[in-house]
Short mmCIF file of C-alpha atoms in Angstrom, two decimals:
data_model
loop_
_atom_site.label_atom_id
_atom_site.label_comp_id
_atom_site.label_asym_id
_atom_site.label_seq_id
_atom_site.Cartn_x
_atom_site.Cartn_y
_atom_site.Cartn_z
CA UNK A 1374 6.01 -41.39 16.46
CA UNK A 1375 7.92 -41.81 13.25
CA UNK A 1376 11.61 -41.92 12.36
CA UNK A 1377 11.64 -39.91 9.16
CA UNK A 1378 13.94 -38.70 6.43
CA UNK A 1379 12.26 -35.70 4.85
CA UNK A 1380 13.36 -34.28 1.48
CA UNK A 1381 12.15 -31.58 -0.90
CA UNK A 1382 10.02 -32.94 -3.75
CA UNK A 1383 9.07 -29.80 -5.71
CA UNK A 1384 9.62 -26.04 -5.64
CA UNK A 1385 6.76 -24.05 -7.21
CA UNK A 1386 7.45 -20.50 -8.29
CA UNK A 1387 5.26 -17.82 -9.95
CA UNK A 1388 3.76 -15.68 -7.23
CA UNK A 1389 4.94 -12.06 -7.13
CA UNK A 1390 4.13 -11.53 -3.45
CA UNK A 1391 4.64 -13.51 -0.22
CA UNK A 1392 2.43 -16.57 0.11
CA UNK A 1393 -0.46 -16.40 2.55
CA UNK A 1394 -2.39 -19.65 1.96
CA UNK A 1395 -1.95 -23.15 0.55
CA UNK A 1396 -4.54 -25.93 0.22
CA UNK A 1397 -4.48 -29.48 -1.20
CA UNK A 1398 -7.29 -30.71 -3.42
CA UNK A 1399 -9.38 -33.56 -1.96
CA UNK A 1400 -7.83 -36.02 -4.46
CA UNK A 1401 -4.29 -34.80 -3.56
CA UNK A 1402 -3.38 -34.14 -7.21
CA UNK A 1403 -3.59 -30.39 -7.15
CA UNK A 1404 -2.60 -27.50 -4.90
CA UNK A 1405 -4.11 -24.06 -4.43
CA UNK A 1406 -1.82 -21.23 -3.34
CA UNK A 1407 -2.62 -17.61 -2.58
CA UNK A 1408 -0.28 -14.64 -2.68
CA UNK A 1409 -0.89 -11.99 -0.03
CA UNK A 1410 -3.54 -9.75 -1.61
CA UNK A 1411 -2.52 -11.06 -5.02
CA UNK A 1412 -3.97 -14.03 -6.98
CA UNK A 1413 -4.85 -17.68 -6.40
CA UNK A 1414 -2.94 -20.27 -8.44
CA UNK A 1415 -3.92 -23.89 -9.03
CA UNK A 1416 -1.00 -26.32 -9.53
CA UNK A 1417 -0.50 -29.84 -10.74
CA UNK A 1418 1.50 -31.43 -7.93
CA UNK A 1419 3.19 -34.19 -9.97
CA UNK A 1420 4.49 -31.88 -12.68
CA UNK A 1421 4.70 -28.53 -10.85
CA UNK A 1422 2.73 -26.84 -13.69
CA UNK A 1423 0.44 -23.91 -12.91
CA UNK A 1424 -2.99 -24.93 -14.27
CA UNK A 1425 -4.96 -21.74 -13.70
CA UNK A 1426 -4.78 -18.31 -12.14
CA UNK A 1427 -7.88 -16.85 -10.39
CA UNK A 1428 -8.17 -13.12 -9.92
CA UNK A 1429 -10.64 -10.20 -9.68
CA UNK A 1430 -9.80 -6.82 -11.09
CA UNK A 1431 -8.90 -4.28 -8.42
CA UNK A 1432 -9.08 -6.80 -5.59
CA UNK A 1433 -6.57 -9.04 -3.88
CA UNK A 1434 -7.03 -12.59 -2.60
CA UNK A 1435 -6.24 -13.36 1.01
CA UNK A 1436 -7.22 -17.05 1.33
CA UNK A 1437 -8.25 -20.06 -0.73
CA UNK A 1438 -9.84 -23.48 -0.35
CA UNK A 1439 -11.58 -26.39 -2.08
CA UNK A 1440 -15.16 -27.56 -1.98
CA UNK A 1441 -15.55 -30.95 -0.30
CA UNK A 1442 -16.00 -32.68 -3.71
CA UNK A 1443 -13.09 -30.74 -5.34
CA UNK A 1444 -15.32 -29.42 -8.13
CA UNK A 1445 -15.01 -25.71 -7.25
CA UNK A 1446 -12.81 -23.43 -5.18
CA UNK A 1447 -13.47 -20.46 -2.99
CA UNK A 1448 -11.39 -17.50 -1.91
CA UNK A 1449 -11.59 -14.68 0.58
CA UNK A 1450 -10.86 -11.20 -0.82
CA UNK A 1451 -9.47 -8.11 0.80
CA UNK A 1452 -12.83 -6.31 0.56
CA UNK A 1453 -14.24 -9.00 2.95
CA UNK A 1454 -16.20 -10.74 0.18
CA UNK A 1455 -16.13 -14.43 -0.64
CA UNK A 1456 -16.02 -15.70 -4.20
CA UNK A 1457 -16.54 -19.18 -5.65
CA UNK A 1458 -15.23 -20.43 -8.99
CA UNK A 1459 -15.47 -23.50 -11.12
CA UNK A 1460 -12.01 -24.98 -11.83
CA UNK A 1461 -11.91 -23.42 -15.29
CA UNK A 1462 -12.24 -19.96 -13.76
CA UNK A 1463 -15.94 -19.33 -14.25
CA UNK A 1464 -17.23 -17.35 -11.31
CA UNK A 1465 -20.13 -19.13 -9.59
CA UNK A 1466 -21.02 -16.71 -6.86
CA UNK A 1467 -19.62 -13.74 -4.96
CA UNK A 1468 -21.09 -12.21 -1.84
CA UNK A 1469 -20.13 -9.84 0.94
CA UNK A 1470 -19.00 -11.57 4.08
CA UNK A 1471 -21.58 -11.41 6.84
CA UNK A 1472 -20.98 -11.88 10.52
CA UNK A 1473 -17.25 -11.79 9.87
CA UNK A 1474 -14.47 -9.53 10.91
CA UNK A 1475 -12.17 -10.64 8.10
CA UNK A 1476 -12.13 -13.30 5.41
CA UNK A 1477 -8.51 -14.29 5.92
CA UNK A 1478 -9.79 -17.70 7.00
CA UNK A 1479 -12.94 -19.51 5.93
CA UNK A 1480 -13.86 -23.21 6.21
CA UNK A 1481 -16.78 -25.35 5.07
CA UNK A 1482 -17.47 -28.65 6.85
CA UNK A 1483 -17.29 -31.87 4.89
CA UNK A 1484 -21.07 -32.15 4.54
CA UNK A 1485 -21.19 -28.57 3.18
CA UNK A 1486 -23.63 -27.50 5.87
CA UNK A 1487 -21.55 -25.33 8.19
CA UNK A 1488 -19.52 -22.25 7.43
CA UNK A 1489 -16.77 -21.34 9.90
CA UNK A 1490 -15.29 -17.83 10.03
CA UNK A 1491 -13.67 -15.32 12.40
CA UNK A 1492 -16.46 -13.05 13.52
CA UNK A 1493 -14.60 -11.05 16.17
CA UNK A 1494 -10.97 -10.70 17.12
CA UNK A 1495 -11.35 -13.28 19.85
CA UNK A 1496 -14.28 -15.36 18.55
CA UNK A 1497 -15.07 -17.83 15.78
CA UNK A 1498 -18.55 -18.33 14.34
CA UNK A 1499 -19.91 -21.80 13.53
CA UNK A 1500 -22.94 -21.14 11.32
CA UNK A 1501 -25.28 -23.95 10.29
CA UNK A 1502 -26.52 -22.82 6.88
CA UNK A 1503 -29.60 -25.06 6.92
CA UNK A 1504 -30.75 -24.84 10.50
CA UNK A 1505 -29.67 -21.12 10.79
CA UNK A 1506 -28.09 -21.94 14.15
CA UNK A 1507 -25.02 -20.06 15.37
CA UNK A 1508 -22.41 -21.34 17.84
CA UNK A 1509 -19.26 -19.56 18.97
CA UNK A 1510 -15.77 -20.36 20.15
CA UNK A 1511 -14.51 -17.69 22.53
CA UNK A 1512 -10.75 -17.17 23.14
CA UNK A 1513 -8.94 -14.83 25.51
CA UNK A 1514 -6.38 -13.86 22.90
CA UNK A 1515 -6.69 -12.45 19.38
CA UNK A 1516 -7.29 -15.18 16.79
CA UNK A 1517 -4.97 -15.00 13.76
CA UNK A 1518 -6.02 -18.13 11.83
CA UNK A 1519 -7.72 -21.52 12.11
CA UNK A 1520 -7.89 -24.93 10.41
CA UNK A 1521 -10.61 -27.60 10.31
CA UNK A 1522 -9.86 -31.31 10.76
CA UNK A 1523 -10.74 -33.74 7.99
CA UNK A 1524 -13.64 -35.22 9.91
CA UNK A 1525 -14.95 -31.67 10.68
CA UNK A 1526 -14.92 -32.47 14.42
CA UNK A 1527 -11.93 -30.38 15.52
CA UNK A 1528 -10.71 -26.86 14.94
CA UNK A 1529 -7.07 -25.76 15.25
CA UNK A 1530 -6.78 -22.10 16.23
CA UNK A 1531 -3.62 -19.96 16.07
CA UNK A 1532 -3.43 -17.08 18.56
CA UNK A 1533 -1.54 -13.83 18.80
CA UNK A 1534 0.33 -15.06 21.92
CA UNK A 1535 2.18 -17.82 19.96
CA UNK A 1536 -0.13 -20.61 21.11
CA UNK A 1537 -2.08 -23.09 18.99
CA UNK A 1538 -5.34 -24.36 20.51
CA UNK A 1539 -7.21 -27.53 19.58
CA UNK A 1540 -11.00 -27.41 20.01
CA UNK A 1541 -13.59 -30.16 19.75
CA UNK A 1542 -16.55 -28.49 17.96
CA UNK A 1543 -19.09 -31.29 18.25
CA UNK A 1544 -21.95 -29.95 20.31
CA UNK A 1545 -20.75 -27.25 22.71
CA UNK A 1546 -17.13 -26.38 21.69
CA UNK A 1547 -14.51 -27.67 24.13
CA UNK A 1548 -10.79 -26.83 24.40
CA UNK A 1549 -8.73 -30.07 24.14
CA UNK A 1550 -5.03 -29.24 23.74
CA UNK A 1551 -2.47 -26.43 23.42
CA UNK A 1552 0.78 -26.38 21.48
CA UNK A 1553 3.76 -24.01 21.83
CA UNK A 1554 7.22 -23.60 20.37
CA UNK A 1555 6.82 -21.88 16.98
CA UNK A 1556 7.64 -18.19 16.53
CA UNK A 1557 5.08 -15.52 15.71
CA UNK A 1558 5.61 -11.81 16.44
CA UNK A 1559 4.55 -9.91 13.29
CA UNK A 1560 2.82 -12.13 10.74
CA UNK A 1561 -0.21 -14.41 10.46
CA UNK A 1562 1.06 -17.99 10.84
CA UNK A 1563 -1.13 -20.96 9.90
CA UNK A 1564 -1.18 -24.53 11.16
CA UNK A 1565 -2.89 -27.75 10.06
CA UNK A 1566 -3.74 -31.35 10.92
CA UNK A 1567 -1.99 -34.22 9.12
CA UNK A 1568 -0.27 -37.58 9.03
CA UNK A 1569 -1.87 -40.99 9.53
CA UNK A 1570 -5.31 -40.46 11.08
CA UNK A 1571 -4.33 -36.76 11.39
CA UNK A 1572 -2.22 -37.66 14.40
CA UNK A 1573 0.10 -34.69 13.92
CA UNK A 1574 -0.06 -30.92 14.02
CA UNK A 1575 2.11 -28.83 11.67
CA UNK A 1576 2.69 -25.08 11.75
CA UNK A 1577 4.66 -22.41 9.97
CA UNK A 1578 6.92 -20.09 11.90
CA UNK A 1579 8.68 -16.76 11.53
CA UNK A 1580 12.09 -18.43 12.07
CA UNK A 1581 11.82 -20.03 8.56
CA UNK A 1582 11.07 -23.48 9.99
CA UNK A 1583 8.14 -25.88 9.74
CA UNK A 1584 7.15 -27.26 13.19
CA UNK A 1585 5.47 -30.67 13.65
CA UNK A 1586 3.98 -31.88 16.97
CA UNK A 1587 2.37 -35.15 17.99
CA UNK A 1588 -1.30 -34.26 18.32
CA UNK A 1589 -2.00 -36.50 21.34
CA UNK A 1590 1.14 -36.00 23.45
CA UNK A 1591 2.06 -32.45 22.47
CA UNK A 1592 5.66 -33.53 21.79
CA UNK A 1593 7.56 -31.47 19.19
CA UNK A 1594 8.91 -34.20 16.92
CA UNK A 1595 10.35 -32.35 13.89
CA UNK A 1596 11.49 -28.95 12.67
CA UNK A 1597 12.11 -28.65 8.93
CA UNK A 1598 14.64 -26.07 7.63
CA UNK A 1599 14.86 -24.93 4.04
CA UNK A 1600 12.91 -21.71 3.58
CA UNK A 1601 14.75 -18.41 3.64
CA UNK A 1602 11.82 -16.37 4.96
CA UNK A 1603 8.96 -16.70 7.39
CA UNK A 1604 6.82 -19.81 6.76
CA UNK A 1605 3.29 -18.42 6.69
CA UNK A 1606 1.26 -21.57 6.15
CA UNK A 1607 1.39 -25.32 5.85
CA UNK A 1608 -1.00 -27.88 4.30
CA UNK A 1609 -0.82 -31.66 4.73
CA UNK A 1610 -1.64 -33.82 1.73
CA UNK A 1611 -5.19 -35.25 2.34
CA UNK A 1612 -4.52 -38.51 0.52
CA UNK A 1613 -0.82 -39.10 1.20
CA UNK A 1614 -0.19 -38.78 4.97
CA UNK A 1615 3.59 -38.57 4.41
CA UNK A 1616 3.52 -35.39 2.28
CA UNK A 1617 3.37 -31.78 3.46
CA UNK A 1618 3.41 -28.42 1.65
CA UNK A 1619 4.73 -25.16 3.11
CA UNK A 1620 4.52 -21.61 1.76
CA UNK A 1621 6.83 -18.74 2.68
CA UNK A 1622 7.72 -15.10 2.42
CA UNK A 1623 10.59 -16.27 0.19
CA UNK A 1624 7.82 -16.63 -2.49
CA UNK A 1625 8.28 -20.39 -2.82
CA UNK A 1626 6.22 -23.44 -1.94
CA UNK A 1627 8.11 -26.45 -0.69
CA UNK A 1628 6.64 -29.95 -0.80
CA UNK A 1629 8.06 -32.35 1.78
CA UNK A 1630 7.89 -36.13 1.70
CA UNK A 1631 9.32 -39.09 3.61
CA UNK A 1632 12.36 -40.92 2.28
CA UNK A 1633 11.53 -43.84 4.53
CA UNK A 1634 9.12 -44.66 7.31
CA UNK A 1635 9.22 -46.93 10.30
CA UNK A 1636 6.86 -47.07 13.24
CA UNK A 1637 8.90 -46.55 16.38
CA UNK A 1638 6.30 -46.53 19.09
CA UNK A 1639 2.74 -45.58 19.77
CA UNK A 1640 2.18 -43.22 22.66
CA UNK A 1641 -1.03 -43.29 24.68
CA UNK A 1642 -3.17 -40.23 24.10
CA UNK A 1643 -4.93 -38.12 26.69
CA UNK A 1644 -7.94 -35.87 26.63
CA UNK A 1645 -6.20 -33.32 28.78
CA UNK A 1646 -4.63 -30.05 27.74
CA UNK A 1647 -1.02 -30.35 26.54
CA UNK A 1648 1.63 -27.65 26.30
CA UNK A 1649 4.58 -27.89 23.95
CA UNK A 1650 7.76 -25.88 24.42
CA UNK A 1651 10.06 -27.92 22.22
CA UNK A 1652 9.56 -31.15 24.18
CA UNK A 1653 7.41 -32.76 26.85
#
């Protein structure tokens, strides 16, 4: 657990609609952001400059992400198709989503072999592109979004009932932990892994706050104020474990960083299921 002093590093403006997705590049130097059914923008994090805008005539983007090597990007569109671009904007491929209910969330594992998507309201498909093998995660509640861990071993799933579930997806998928405390009644809210060794879970919330839990204990350790609208998504810097980006209905992206850092204590972790309601 860390004693932190968090401050705003940059404020990126340019989207005309509320933000629905934000994603760090693998080298942590750039950021992708997606307006709700609008465009995808690629930013230089150090300067705050918008480097490129990706769009398709007559269609809106609903999600965005990077290839594992950072050489191309992909985005889900509101017609349920998936498009891939080179960084300079050249379209590489575009195809209709198959076995998917919606392309609001899409992940590719670090080895590039597995595609993960929401295939039904309460199920996620894990598709091995090479072996043509399908596995499924079944939930009791409607799935609103999900996030893949850096090592591609765990999946973080946001549900309609204001819970966040952590699944181990090695072999047969297994539910590991549950987190509660953030607010979600109307919008899709996204969460992510982050921090040193991805030991933390962060989530947006409709109360304009960013929530951060300890991944192992389930303890809510920080809430970050600053946005003036619902925080739709968060993304932790993949190279700097002390930097986090959040995107909001207030049409801004806020980048958070630590003023100082000191290790306070290390809590033992458990393999059981944890619930978080603002504390232990």
